[in-house]
Amino acid sequence: MNNSPIVVVGSANLDFVVKTRHLPAPGETVTDGEFSQVFGGKGANSAVAAARAGARVAFVGGVGDDELGRQVHHNLTARGVDAGHLLTLPGVASGTALIMVDDAGENCIAVAPGANRQLTAQHIRDCQTTLADAAMIMLQMEVSPAANREALRIAAAYSRPTMLNYAPFRRDAVEIDDKITWLVVNELEAAELTNCSVSHPEEALSAAKKMVGLGPAWAIVTLGRAGVVAASRESELRIEAFPVQAIDTTAAGDTFCGALAAALQRREEMAQALRFACAAAALATTRMGAQPSIPDRAAIECLLNGSDRV
Ligand code: RIB
C-alpha cells in the first residue's frame, strides 16, 4: 500500500439540521422539528469517510476566522484527518448548510459556501508539495472552479490519480478529461453531464461509457437504492445496493467516495472497492447527520460479511 496520504481538496461546513415530519412547501411553516448541529461539507465528509475506512488523509480547504472555523479545524484533527492545510481566510464566514430531513429520510439543503468558495488557485499552488506526494487527490464541486482546476493541473503534472465527485452539479465548472481517474456522479449529475436520460441502470451504464469517452479512466454512477454502475474502457460493472432502513441520506454520496478511495488505495479490485463503498454509503443512511453517520471500517466489513453487528 502507498503510505502517502489521500489528499482531499474541498469544502468544510457546519450543518444546521432540522428533522421534520415533511419538507415544507414554499411559504409553509412546519413546526415540532428537532434541531442538531453537526460537521459537514462534501470535502470534509469525504475526508472523514476515507479516514474512518482506514486511509491516511490530509485536507486542503478554507474556513473563516471565526468560531465555526476553529471548530471545523478541531473536528477534522480529532477524526484523524491532517488539517495542516486548512487555511483560515480573513474577512469571510466559514461555510454553513441549512438542512431539512423528513420522516422518509429525504432532505433539502441550502449551502452558504463562505470561505470554501474563496479558495483560490494560488492557495492550491501553496500546497503543491503535499498534492505532488498524494496517493490520490479527491475533489468535489463546493470550492471555486479555479481551485479544482489547479488541483487537477498539479495532479497531471505529477502523475497523481484523482477522484472527482461532480457534486453539486455546476455547468462547465470543471472540464471532464483524462486528468480525472475516477469520475463519480449520481444519476442527476450523469444526466446533466451527458445530456441523456439516466433513470435506470442500463441508461446509467450508457452515460458512464459516454463519460469515459471524455477521458476519465472510470466513470461511476451512483443510483441510490438501485446500486451503482461503473465503466472503464475495458469493463462494465453493476453492484447492488445493500438494503437498509434509511432515515437520512445526507452525506451518503460523500461517504461512498471516501470509502471507495480508501479501498482503492489498498489496491482492492474495482468491483470489491465498489461493494465496500456501497456498504459504507448504506450504513451512512441509517443514522442522522453528515459526519456522525459515517461508519468505520469494522462496521462496513460487518455489513459486507453479512453480520448485523453494525
Ligand atoms: O453532501 C452533504 C453535504 O452537503 C452536507 O454535509 C452539507 O454541508 C453540504 O455541503
PDB file of C-alpha atoms in Angstrom, residues 4-299:
ATOM      1  CA  SER A   4       1.302   8.737   1.125  1.00  0.00           C
ATOM      2  CA  PRO A   5      -1.976  10.283   2.243  1.00  0.00           C
ATOM      3  CA  ILE A   6      -5.127  10.666   0.217  1.00  0.00           C
ATOM      4  CA  VAL A   7      -5.389  14.450  -0.135  1.00  0.00           C
ATOM      5  CA  VAL A   8      -8.901  15.898  -0.190  1.00  0.00           C
ATOM      6  CA  VAL A   9      -9.235  19.395  -1.656  1.00  0.00           C
ATOM      7  CA  GLY A  10     -12.702  20.518  -0.671  1.00  0.00           C
ATOM      8  CA  SER A  11     -15.314  22.166   1.460  1.00  0.00           C
ATOM      9  CA  ALA A  12     -15.939  22.028   5.187  1.00  0.00           C
ATOM     10  CA  ASN A  13     -19.250  23.228   6.619  1.00  0.00           C
ATOM     11  CA  LEU A  14     -21.219  23.407   9.814  1.00  0.00           C
ATOM     12  CA  ASP A  15     -24.603  21.797   9.126  1.00  0.00           C
ATOM     13  CA  PHE A  16     -27.683  23.128  10.944  1.00  0.00           C
ATOM     14  CA  VAL A  17     -30.209  20.328  10.667  1.00  0.00           C
ATOM     15  CA  VAL A  18     -33.937  20.246  11.411  1.00  0.00           C
ATOM     16  CA  LYS A  19     -35.703  16.891  11.331  1.00  0.00           C
ATOM     17  CA  THR A  20     -39.352  17.463  10.426  1.00  0.00           C
ATOM     18  CA  ARG A  21     -42.384  15.319   9.562  1.00  0.00           C
ATOM     19  CA  HIS A  22     -42.327  16.591   5.990  1.00  0.00           C
ATOM     20  CA  LEU A  23     -40.309  19.105   3.981  1.00  0.00           C
ATOM     21  CA  PRO A  24     -42.064  22.494   3.892  1.00  0.00           C
ATOM     22  CA  ALA A  25     -43.580  23.708   0.618  1.00  0.00           C
ATOM     23  CA  PRO A  26     -42.690  27.304  -0.395  1.00  0.00           C
ATOM     24  CA  GLY A  27     -44.332  29.628   2.145  1.00  0.00           C
ATOM     25  CA  GLU A  28     -45.233  26.814   4.545  1.00  0.00           C
ATOM     26  CA  THR A  29     -44.009  26.588   8.159  1.00  0.00           C
ATOM     27  CA  VAL A  30     -43.535  23.087   9.531  1.00  0.00           C
ATOM     28  CA  THR A  31     -43.223  23.054  13.311  1.00  0.00           C
ATOM     29  CA  ASP A  32     -42.273  20.484  16.005  1.00  0.00           C
ATOM     30  CA  GLY A  33     -38.911  19.704  14.373  1.00  0.00           C
ATOM     31  CA  GLU A  34     -35.767  18.518  16.142  1.00  0.00           C
ATOM     32  CA  PHE A  35     -32.574  20.567  15.760  1.00  0.00           C
ATOM     33  CA  SER A  36     -28.981  19.375  15.631  1.00  0.00           C
ATOM     34  CA  GLN A  37     -25.680  20.983  14.651  1.00  0.00           C
ATOM     35  CA  VAL A  38     -23.138  18.657  13.035  1.00  0.00           C
ATOM     36  CA  PHE A  39     -19.979  18.850  10.954  1.00  0.00           C
ATOM     37  CA  GLY A  40     -20.476  18.555   7.199  1.00  0.00           C
ATOM     38  CA  GLY A  41     -19.331  19.808   3.811  1.00  0.00           C
ATOM     39  CA  LYS A  42     -18.745  17.412   0.924  1.00  0.00           C
ATOM     40  CA  GLY A  43     -14.965  17.650   1.153  1.00  0.00           C
ATOM     41  CA  ALA A  44     -14.712  17.193   4.903  1.00  0.00           C
ATOM     42  CA  ASN A  45     -17.308  14.404   4.836  1.00  0.00           C
ATOM     43  CA  SER A  46     -15.304  12.537   2.176  1.00  0.00           C
ATOM     44  CA  ALA A  47     -12.075  13.065   4.127  1.00  0.00           C
ATOM     45  CA  VAL A  48     -13.606  11.727   7.341  1.00  0.00           C
ATOM     46  CA  ALA A  49     -15.137   8.796   5.446  1.00  0.00           C
ATOM     47  CA  ALA A  50     -11.759   7.848   3.937  1.00  0.00           C
ATOM     48  CA  ALA A  51     -10.064   8.119   7.342  1.00  0.00           C
ATOM     49  CA  ARG A  52     -12.777   6.025   9.059  1.00  0.00           C
ATOM     50  CA  ALA A  53     -12.439   3.459   6.267  1.00  0.00           C
ATOM     51  CA  GLY A  54      -8.771   3.066   7.138  1.00  0.00           C
ATOM     52  CA  ALA A  55      -6.832   5.564   4.981  1.00  0.00           C
ATOM     53  CA  ARG A  56      -4.280   8.235   5.879  1.00  0.00           C
ATOM     54  CA  VAL A  57      -5.912  11.521   4.863  1.00  0.00           C
ATOM     55  CA  ALA A  58      -4.857  15.164   4.563  1.00  0.00           C
ATOM     56  CA  PHE A  59      -7.295  18.005   3.929  1.00  0.00           C
ATOM     57  CA  VAL A  60      -6.826  21.202   1.900  1.00  0.00           C
ATOM     58  CA  GLY A  61      -9.599  23.763   2.361  1.00  0.00           C
ATOM     59  CA  GLY A  62     -10.643  27.100   3.789  1.00  0.00           C
ATOM     60  CA  VAL A  63     -12.589  28.350   6.796  1.00  0.00           C
ATOM     61  CA  GLY A  64     -13.323  31.840   8.073  1.00  0.00           C
ATOM     62  CA  ASP A  65     -11.533  33.459  11.001  1.00  0.00           C
ATOM     63  CA  ASP A  66     -14.469  32.640  13.287  1.00  0.00           C
ATOM     64  CA  GLU A  67     -15.581  30.197  15.962  1.00  0.00           C
ATOM     65  CA  LEU A  68     -17.121  27.798  13.429  1.00  0.00           C
ATOM     66  CA  GLY A  69     -13.816  27.654  11.556  1.00  0.00           C
ATOM     67  CA  ARG A  70     -11.940  26.786  14.739  1.00  0.00           C
ATOM     68  CA  GLN A  71     -14.484  24.045  15.460  1.00  0.00           C
ATOM     69  CA  VAL A  72     -14.062  22.625  11.948  1.00  0.00           C
ATOM     70  CA  HIS A  73     -10.275  22.537  12.390  1.00  0.00           C
ATOM     71  CA  HIS A  74     -10.537  20.804  15.750  1.00  0.00           C
ATOM     72  CA  ASN A  75     -13.097  18.299  14.462  1.00  0.00           C
ATOM     73  CA  LEU A  76     -11.016  17.215  11.460  1.00  0.00           C
ATOM     74  CA  THR A  77      -7.964  16.717  13.638  1.00  0.00           C
ATOM     75  CA  ALA A  78      -9.988  14.784  16.227  1.00  0.00           C
ATOM     76  CA  ARG A  79     -11.254  12.488  13.451  1.00  0.00           C
ATOM     77  CA  GLY A  80      -7.733  11.643  12.339  1.00  0.00           C
ATOM     78  CA  VAL A  81      -7.527  13.935   9.303  1.00  0.00           C
ATOM     79  CA  ASP A  82      -4.374  16.056   8.872  1.00  0.00           C
ATOM     80  CA  ALA A  83      -5.786  19.611   8.840  1.00  0.00           C
ATOM     81  CA  GLY A  84      -2.416  21.337   8.411  1.00  0.00           C
ATOM     82  CA  HIS A  85      -3.601  22.817   5.084  1.00  0.00           C
ATOM     83  CA  LEU A  86      -6.992  24.014   6.371  1.00  0.00           C
ATOM     84  CA  LEU A  87      -6.468  27.716   5.729  1.00  0.00           C
ATOM     85  CA  THR A  88      -8.040  30.456   7.808  1.00  0.00           C
ATOM     86  CA  LEU A  89      -9.201  33.137   5.376  1.00  0.00           C
ATOM     87  CA  PRO A  90      -9.757  36.577   6.901  1.00  0.00           C
ATOM     88  CA  GLY A  91     -12.911  38.584   6.254  1.00  0.00           C
ATOM     89  CA  VAL A  92     -15.197  35.726   5.210  1.00  0.00           C
ATOM     90  CA  ALA A  93     -17.513  33.429   7.135  1.00  0.00           C
ATOM     91  CA  SER A  94     -16.982  29.708   7.444  1.00  0.00           C
ATOM     92  CA  GLY A  95     -19.216  27.562   5.243  1.00  0.00           C
ATOM     93  CA  THR A  96     -22.636  26.622   6.572  1.00  0.00           C
ATOM     94  CA  ALA A  97     -25.528  24.499   5.350  1.00  0.00           C
ATOM     95  CA  LEU A  98     -29.189  24.540   6.376  1.00  0.00           C
ATOM     96  CA  ILE A  99     -30.613  21.046   6.051  1.00  0.00           C
ATOM     97  CA  MET A 100     -34.122  19.711   6.488  1.00  0.00           C
ATOM     98  CA  VAL A 101     -34.766  15.975   6.690  1.00  0.00           C
ATOM     99  CA  ASP A 102     -38.241  14.447   6.658  1.00  0.00           C
ATOM    100  CA  ASP A 103     -39.623  11.225   8.126  1.00  0.00           C
ATOM    101  CA  ALA A 104     -38.888   9.360   4.871  1.00  0.00           C
ATOM    102  CA  GLY A 105     -35.201  10.345   5.013  1.00  0.00           C
ATOM    103  CA  GLU A 106     -35.456  12.793   2.116  1.00  0.00           C
ATOM    104  CA  ASN A 107     -33.629  16.076   2.543  1.00  0.00           C
ATOM    105  CA  CYS A 108     -33.217  19.522   1.082  1.00  0.00           C
ATOM    106  CA  ILE A 109     -30.050  21.519   1.596  1.00  0.00           C
ATOM    107  CA  ALA A 110     -29.148  25.210   1.178  1.00  0.00           C
ATOM    108  CA  VAL A 111     -25.425  25.966   1.370  1.00  0.00           C
ATOM    109  CA  ALA A 112     -23.709  29.298   2.106  1.00  0.00           C
ATOM    110  CA  PRO A 113     -20.180  28.376   0.957  1.00  0.00           C
ATOM    111  CA  GLY A 114     -18.373  31.347   2.543  1.00  0.00           C
ATOM    112  CA  ALA A 115     -14.655  30.581   2.827  1.00  0.00           C
ATOM    113  CA  ASN A 116     -14.937  27.357   0.793  1.00  0.00           C
ATOM    114  CA  ARG A 117     -15.599  29.303  -2.386  1.00  0.00           C
ATOM    115  CA  GLN A 118     -12.759  31.775  -1.614  1.00  0.00           C
ATOM    116  CA  LEU A 119     -10.115  29.086  -2.013  1.00  0.00           C
ATOM    117  CA  THR A 120      -8.014  30.271  -4.992  1.00  0.00           C
ATOM    118  CA  ALA A 121      -5.635  28.618  -7.441  1.00  0.00           C
ATOM    119  CA  GLN A 122      -2.771  30.292  -5.536  1.00  0.00           C
ATOM    120  CA  HIS A 123      -3.904  28.649  -2.274  1.00  0.00           C
ATOM    121  CA  ILE A 124      -3.734  25.290  -4.072  1.00  0.00           C
ATOM    122  CA  ARG A 125      -0.285  26.069  -5.535  1.00  0.00           C
ATOM    123  CA  ASP A 126       0.875  26.837  -1.971  1.00  0.00           C
ATOM    124  CA  CYS A 127       0.063  23.181  -1.127  1.00  0.00           C
ATOM    125  CA  GLN A 128       1.773  21.793  -4.236  1.00  0.00           C
ATOM    126  CA  THR A 129       4.316  19.688  -2.335  1.00  0.00           C
ATOM    127  CA  THR A 130       1.542  17.893  -0.465  1.00  0.00           C
ATOM    128  CA  LEU A 131      -0.503  17.360  -3.632  1.00  0.00           C
ATOM    129  CA  ALA A 132       2.526  16.145  -5.595  1.00  0.00           C
ATOM    130  CA  ASP A 133       3.073  13.414  -2.982  1.00  0.00           C
ATOM    131  CA  ALA A 134      -0.590  12.357  -2.651  1.00  0.00           C
ATOM    132  CA  ALA A 135      -1.623   8.734  -3.081  1.00  0.00           C
ATOM    133  CA  MET A 136      -4.768  10.203  -4.627  1.00  0.00           C
ATOM    134  CA  ILE A 137      -6.325  13.673  -4.861  1.00  0.00           C
ATOM    135  CA  MET A 138     -10.061  13.858  -4.141  1.00  0.00           C
ATOM    136  CA  LEU A 139     -12.207  16.757  -5.371  1.00  0.00           C
ATOM    137  CA  GLN A 140     -15.862  17.806  -5.271  1.00  0.00           C
ATOM    138  CA  MET A 141     -17.638  20.936  -6.513  1.00  0.00           C
ATOM    139  CA  GLU A 142     -18.084  23.083  -3.390  1.00  0.00           C
ATOM    140  CA  VAL A 143     -14.822  25.051  -3.726  1.00  0.00           C
ATOM    141  CA  SER A 144     -14.044  27.526  -6.521  1.00  0.00           C
ATOM    142  CA  PRO A 145     -13.677  26.027 -10.014  1.00  0.00           C
ATOM    143  CA  ALA A 146     -10.225  27.688 -10.176  1.00  0.00           C
ATOM    144  CA  ALA A 147      -9.081  25.726  -7.116  1.00  0.00           C
ATOM    145  CA  ASN A 148     -10.320  22.460  -8.587  1.00  0.00           C
ATOM    146  CA  ARG A 149      -8.712  23.132 -11.967  1.00  0.00           C
ATOM    147  CA  GLU A 150      -5.390  23.941 -10.306  1.00  0.00           C
ATOM    148  CA  ALA A 151      -5.510  20.745  -8.247  1.00  0.00           C
ATOM    149  CA  LEU A 152      -6.162  18.759 -11.438  1.00  0.00           C
ATOM    150  CA  ARG A 153      -3.295  20.539 -13.209  1.00  0.00           C
ATOM    151  CA  ILE A 154      -0.890  19.649 -10.395  1.00  0.00           C
ATOM    152  CA  ALA A 155      -2.195  16.072 -10.329  1.00  0.00           C
ATOM    153  CA  ALA A 156      -1.464  15.708 -14.056  1.00  0.00           C
ATOM    154  CA  ALA A 157       1.970  17.330 -13.717  1.00  0.00           C
ATOM    155  CA  TYR A 158       2.971  14.819 -11.017  1.00  0.00           C
ATOM    156  CA  SER A 159       1.017  11.828 -12.417  1.00  0.00           C
ATOM    157  CA  ARG A 160      -1.193  11.601  -9.319  1.00  0.00           C
ATOM    158  CA  PRO A 161      -4.537   9.758  -9.605  1.00  0.00           C
ATOM    159  CA  THR A 162      -7.648  11.852  -8.971  1.00  0.00           C
ATOM    160  CA  MET A 163     -11.241  11.232  -7.928  1.00  0.00           C
ATOM    161  CA  LEU A 164     -13.734  13.964  -8.846  1.00  0.00           C
ATOM    162  CA  ASN A 165     -17.216  13.811  -7.329  1.00  0.00           C
ATOM    163  CA  TYR A 166     -19.065  16.213  -9.657  1.00  0.00           C
ATOM    164  CA  ALA A 167     -21.435  17.333  -6.872  1.00  0.00           C
ATOM    165  CA  PRO A 168     -23.240  19.632  -6.598  1.00  0.00           C
ATOM    166  CA  PHE A 169     -23.530  19.970 -10.365  1.00  0.00           C
ATOM    167  CA  ARG A 170     -22.328  23.291 -11.838  1.00  0.00           C
ATOM    168  CA  ARG A 171     -22.266  23.548 -15.609  1.00  0.00           C
ATOM    169  CA  ASP A 172     -18.812  23.877 -17.196  1.00  0.00           C
ATOM    170  CA  ALA A 173     -17.101  24.365 -13.831  1.00  0.00           C
ATOM    171  CA  VAL A 174     -14.514  21.638 -14.462  1.00  0.00           C
ATOM    172  CA  GLU A 175     -13.680  20.013 -17.776  1.00  0.00           C
ATOM    173  CA  ILE A 176     -14.144  16.250 -17.870  1.00  0.00           C
ATOM    174  CA  ASP A 177     -10.921  14.869 -19.346  1.00  0.00           C
ATOM    175  CA  ASP A 178      -8.089  12.429 -18.704  1.00  0.00           C
ATOM    176  CA  LYS A 179      -6.816  14.375 -15.691  1.00  0.00           C
ATOM    177  CA  ILE A 180      -9.660  12.634 -13.842  1.00  0.00           C
ATOM    178  CA  THR A 181      -9.017   8.999 -12.961  1.00  0.00           C
ATOM    179  CA  TRP A 182     -12.335   8.201 -11.239  1.00  0.00           C
ATOM    180  CA  LEU A 183     -15.366  10.401 -12.043  1.00  0.00           C
ATOM    181  CA  VAL A 184     -18.193   9.821  -9.541  1.00  0.00           C
ATOM    182  CA  VAL A 185     -21.688  11.209 -10.166  1.00  0.00           C
ATOM    183  CA  ASN A 186     -25.261  10.437  -9.187  1.00  0.00           C
ATOM    184  CA  GLU A 187     -27.984   9.907 -11.776  1.00  0.00           C
ATOM    185  CA  LEU A 188     -28.930  13.614 -11.933  1.00  0.00           C
ATOM    186  CA  GLU A 189     -25.328  14.723 -12.416  1.00  0.00           C
ATOM    187  CA  ALA A 190     -24.804  11.979 -15.022  1.00  0.00           C
ATOM    188  CA  ALA A 191     -27.846  13.244 -16.931  1.00  0.00           C
ATOM    189  CA  GLU A 192     -26.543  16.829 -16.811  1.00  0.00           C
ATOM    190  CA  LEU A 193     -23.041  15.856 -17.960  1.00  0.00           C
ATOM    191  CA  THR A 194     -24.213  13.661 -20.834  1.00  0.00           C
ATOM    192  CA  ASN A 195     -27.472  15.387 -21.833  1.00  0.00           C
ATOM    193  CA  CYS A 196     -29.074  11.932 -21.686  1.00  0.00           C
ATOM    194  CA  SER A 197     -31.888  10.492 -19.605  1.00  0.00           C
ATOM    195  CA  VAL A 198     -30.475   8.477 -16.674  1.00  0.00           C
ATOM    196  CA  SER A 199     -33.460   6.887 -14.960  1.00  0.00           C
ATOM    197  CA  HIS A 200     -32.454   3.205 -14.738  1.00  0.00           C
ATOM    198  CA  PRO A 201     -29.202   1.191 -14.555  1.00  0.00           C
ATOM    199  CA  GLU A 202     -28.973   0.496 -18.318  1.00  0.00           C
ATOM    200  CA  GLU A 203     -29.184   4.220 -19.087  1.00  0.00           C
ATOM    201  CA  ALA A 204     -26.684   4.923 -16.291  1.00  0.00           C
ATOM    202  CA  LEU A 205     -24.237   2.471 -17.849  1.00  0.00           C
ATOM    203  CA  SER A 206     -24.595   4.145 -21.256  1.00  0.00           C
ATOM    204  CA  ALA A 207     -23.963   7.502 -19.579  1.00  0.00           C
ATOM    205  CA  ALA A 208     -20.905   6.085 -17.796  1.00  0.00           C
ATOM    206  CA  LYS A 209     -19.480   4.840 -21.107  1.00  0.00           C
ATOM    207  CA  LYS A 210     -20.139   8.227 -22.682  1.00  0.00           C
ATOM    208  CA  MET A 211     -18.288   9.963 -19.819  1.00  0.00           C
ATOM    209  CA  VAL A 212     -15.335   7.545 -20.130  1.00  0.00           C
ATOM    210  CA  GLY A 213     -15.185   8.674 -23.761  1.00  0.00           C
ATOM    211  CA  LEU A 214     -14.285  12.159 -22.477  1.00  0.00           C
ATOM    212  CA  GLY A 215     -11.098  10.907 -20.775  1.00  0.00           C
ATOM    213  CA  PRO A 216     -11.558   9.559 -17.210  1.00  0.00           C
ATOM    214  CA  ALA A 217     -10.280   6.023 -16.646  1.00  0.00           C
ATOM    215  CA  TRP A 218     -13.519   5.156 -14.815  1.00  0.00           C
ATOM    216  CA  ALA A 219     -16.972   6.752 -14.626  1.00  0.00           C
ATOM    217  CA  ILE A 220     -19.105   5.631 -11.689  1.00  0.00           C
ATOM    218  CA  VAL A 221     -22.817   6.431 -11.398  1.00  0.00           C
ATOM    219  CA  THR A 222     -24.483   6.024  -8.002  1.00  0.00           C
ATOM    220  CA  LEU A 223     -28.189   5.175  -8.158  1.00  0.00           C
ATOM    221  CA  GLY A 224     -29.317   5.088  -4.525  1.00  0.00           C
ATOM    222  CA  ARG A 225     -31.453   2.003  -3.881  1.00  0.00           C
ATOM    223  CA  ALA A 226     -30.614   0.723  -7.405  1.00  0.00           C
ATOM    224  CA  GLY A 227     -26.918   0.418  -6.516  1.00  0.00           C
ATOM    225  CA  VAL A 228     -24.013   1.585  -8.653  1.00  0.00           C
ATOM    226  CA  VAL A 229     -22.801   1.129 -12.210  1.00  0.00           C
ATOM    227  CA  ALA A 230     -19.265   1.760 -13.415  1.00  0.00           C
ATOM    228  CA  ALA A 231     -17.487   1.715 -16.749  1.00  0.00           C
ATOM    229  CA  SER A 232     -13.898   1.887 -17.933  1.00  0.00           C
ATOM    230  CA  ARG A 233     -12.601   1.399 -21.460  1.00  0.00           C
ATOM    231  CA  GLU A 234     -12.337  -2.363 -20.839  1.00  0.00           C
ATOM    232  CA  SER A 235     -15.046  -3.213 -18.323  1.00  0.00           C
ATOM    233  CA  GLU A 236     -18.569  -2.637 -17.066  1.00  0.00           C
ATOM    234  CA  LEU A 237     -19.733  -3.317 -13.526  1.00  0.00           C
ATOM    235  CA  ARG A 238     -23.056  -3.267 -11.715  1.00  0.00           C
ATOM    236  CA  ILE A 239     -23.153  -3.528  -7.929  1.00  0.00           C
ATOM    237  CA  GLU A 240     -26.406  -3.975  -5.987  1.00  0.00           C
ATOM    238  CA  ALA A 241     -27.220  -1.663  -3.089  1.00  0.00           C
ATOM    239  CA  PHE A 242     -27.347  -3.050   0.459  1.00  0.00           C
ATOM    240  CA  PRO A 243     -30.963  -2.990   1.686  1.00  0.00           C
ATOM    241  CA  VAL A 244     -31.147  -0.901   4.864  1.00  0.00           C
ATOM    242  CA  GLN A 245     -33.736   1.195   6.688  1.00  0.00           C
ATOM    243  CA  ALA A 246     -32.689   4.708   5.571  1.00  0.00           C
ATOM    244  CA  ILE A 247     -33.507   7.601   7.887  1.00  0.00           C
ATOM    245  CA  ASP A 248     -31.257  10.324   6.408  1.00  0.00           C
ATOM    246  CA  THR A 249     -29.391  10.206   3.086  1.00  0.00           C
ATOM    247  CA  THR A 250     -27.253  13.299   3.851  1.00  0.00           C
ATOM    248  CA  ALA A 251     -23.568  12.592   3.061  1.00  0.00           C
ATOM    249  CA  ALA A 252     -24.227   9.103   1.667  1.00  0.00           C
ATOM    250  CA  GLY A 253     -22.533  10.119  -1.594  1.00  0.00           C
ATOM    251  CA  ASP A 254     -19.581  11.673   0.260  1.00  0.00           C
ATOM    252  CA  THR A 255     -19.228   8.510   2.348  1.00  0.00           C
ATOM    253  CA  PHE A 256     -19.311   6.413  -0.829  1.00  0.00           C
ATOM    254  CA  CYS A 257     -16.431   8.436  -2.305  1.00  0.00           C
ATOM    255  CA  GLY A 258     -14.303   8.379   0.854  1.00  0.00           C
ATOM    256  CA  ALA A 259     -14.738   4.641   1.342  1.00  0.00           C
ATOM    257  CA  LEU A 260     -14.091   3.968  -2.353  1.00  0.00           C
ATOM    258  CA  ALA A 261     -10.875   5.992  -2.187  1.00  0.00           C
ATOM    259  CA  ALA A 262      -9.690   4.090   0.898  1.00  0.00           C
ATOM    260  CA  ALA A 263     -10.399   0.724  -0.740  1.00  0.00           C
ATOM    261  CA  LEU A 264      -8.699   1.700  -3.999  1.00  0.00           C
ATOM    262  CA  GLN A 265      -5.675   2.934  -2.095  1.00  0.00           C
ATOM    263  CA  ARG A 266      -5.442  -0.548  -0.532  1.00  0.00           C
ATOM    264  CA  ARG A 267      -5.301  -1.830  -4.141  1.00  0.00           C
ATOM    265  CA  GLU A 268      -8.669  -3.566  -3.967  1.00  0.00           C
ATOM    266  CA  GLU A 269     -10.119  -4.584  -7.333  1.00  0.00           C
ATOM    267  CA  MET A 270     -12.739  -2.124  -8.590  1.00  0.00           C
ATOM    268  CA  ALA A 271     -15.700  -4.480  -8.028  1.00  0.00           C
ATOM    269  CA  GLN A 272     -14.601  -5.178  -4.453  1.00  0.00           C
ATOM    270  CA  ALA A 273     -13.909  -1.480  -3.794  1.00  0.00           C
ATOM    271  CA  LEU A 274     -17.346  -0.524  -5.130  1.00  0.00           C
ATOM    272  CA  ARG A 275     -19.032  -3.086  -2.851  1.00  0.00           C
ATOM    273  CA  PHE A 276     -17.108  -1.685   0.122  1.00  0.00           C
ATOM    274  CA  ALA A 277     -18.206   1.855  -0.828  1.00  0.00           C
ATOM    275  CA  CYS A 278     -21.843   0.776  -1.317  1.00  0.00           C
ATOM    276  CA  ALA A 279     -21.853  -0.813   2.137  1.00  0.00           C
ATOM    277  CA  ALA A 280     -20.391   2.354   3.685  1.00  0.00           C
ATOM    278  CA  ALA A 281     -22.968   4.564   1.944  1.00  0.00           C
ATOM    279  CA  ALA A 282     -25.829   2.281   3.002  1.00  0.00           C
ATOM    280  CA  LEU A 283     -24.725   2.465   6.636  1.00  0.00           C
ATOM    281  CA  ALA A 284     -24.458   6.262   6.425  1.00  0.00           C
ATOM    282  CA  THR A 285     -28.159   6.460   5.577  1.00  0.00           C
ATOM    283  CA  THR A 286     -29.140   4.589   8.752  1.00  0.00           C
ATOM    284  CA  ARG A 287     -28.009   7.430  11.051  1.00  0.00           C
ATOM    285  CA  MET A 288     -28.867  11.119  11.213  1.00  0.00           C
ATOM    286  CA  GLY A 289     -26.462  13.862  10.144  1.00  0.00           C
ATOM    287  CA  ALA A 290     -23.450  14.100   7.847  1.00  0.00           C
ATOM    288  CA  GLN A 291     -20.282  13.173   9.730  1.00  0.00           C
ATOM    289  CA  PRO A 292     -21.990  11.474  12.720  1.00  0.00           C
ATOM    290  CA  SER A 293     -23.420   8.951  10.246  1.00  0.00           C
ATOM    291  CA  ILE A 294     -20.113   7.879   8.665  1.00  0.00           C
ATOM    292  CA  PRO A 295     -19.239   4.266   9.554  1.00  0.00           C
ATOM    293  CA  ASP A 296     -15.781   2.893  10.352  1.00  0.00           C
ATOM    294  CA  ARG A 297     -14.055   0.055   8.510  1.00  0.00           C
ATOM    295  CA  ALA A 298     -15.140  -2.585  11.040  1.00  0.00           C
ATOM    296  CA  ALA A 299     -18.822  -1.675  10.636  1.00  0.00           C
TER     297      ALA A 299
END
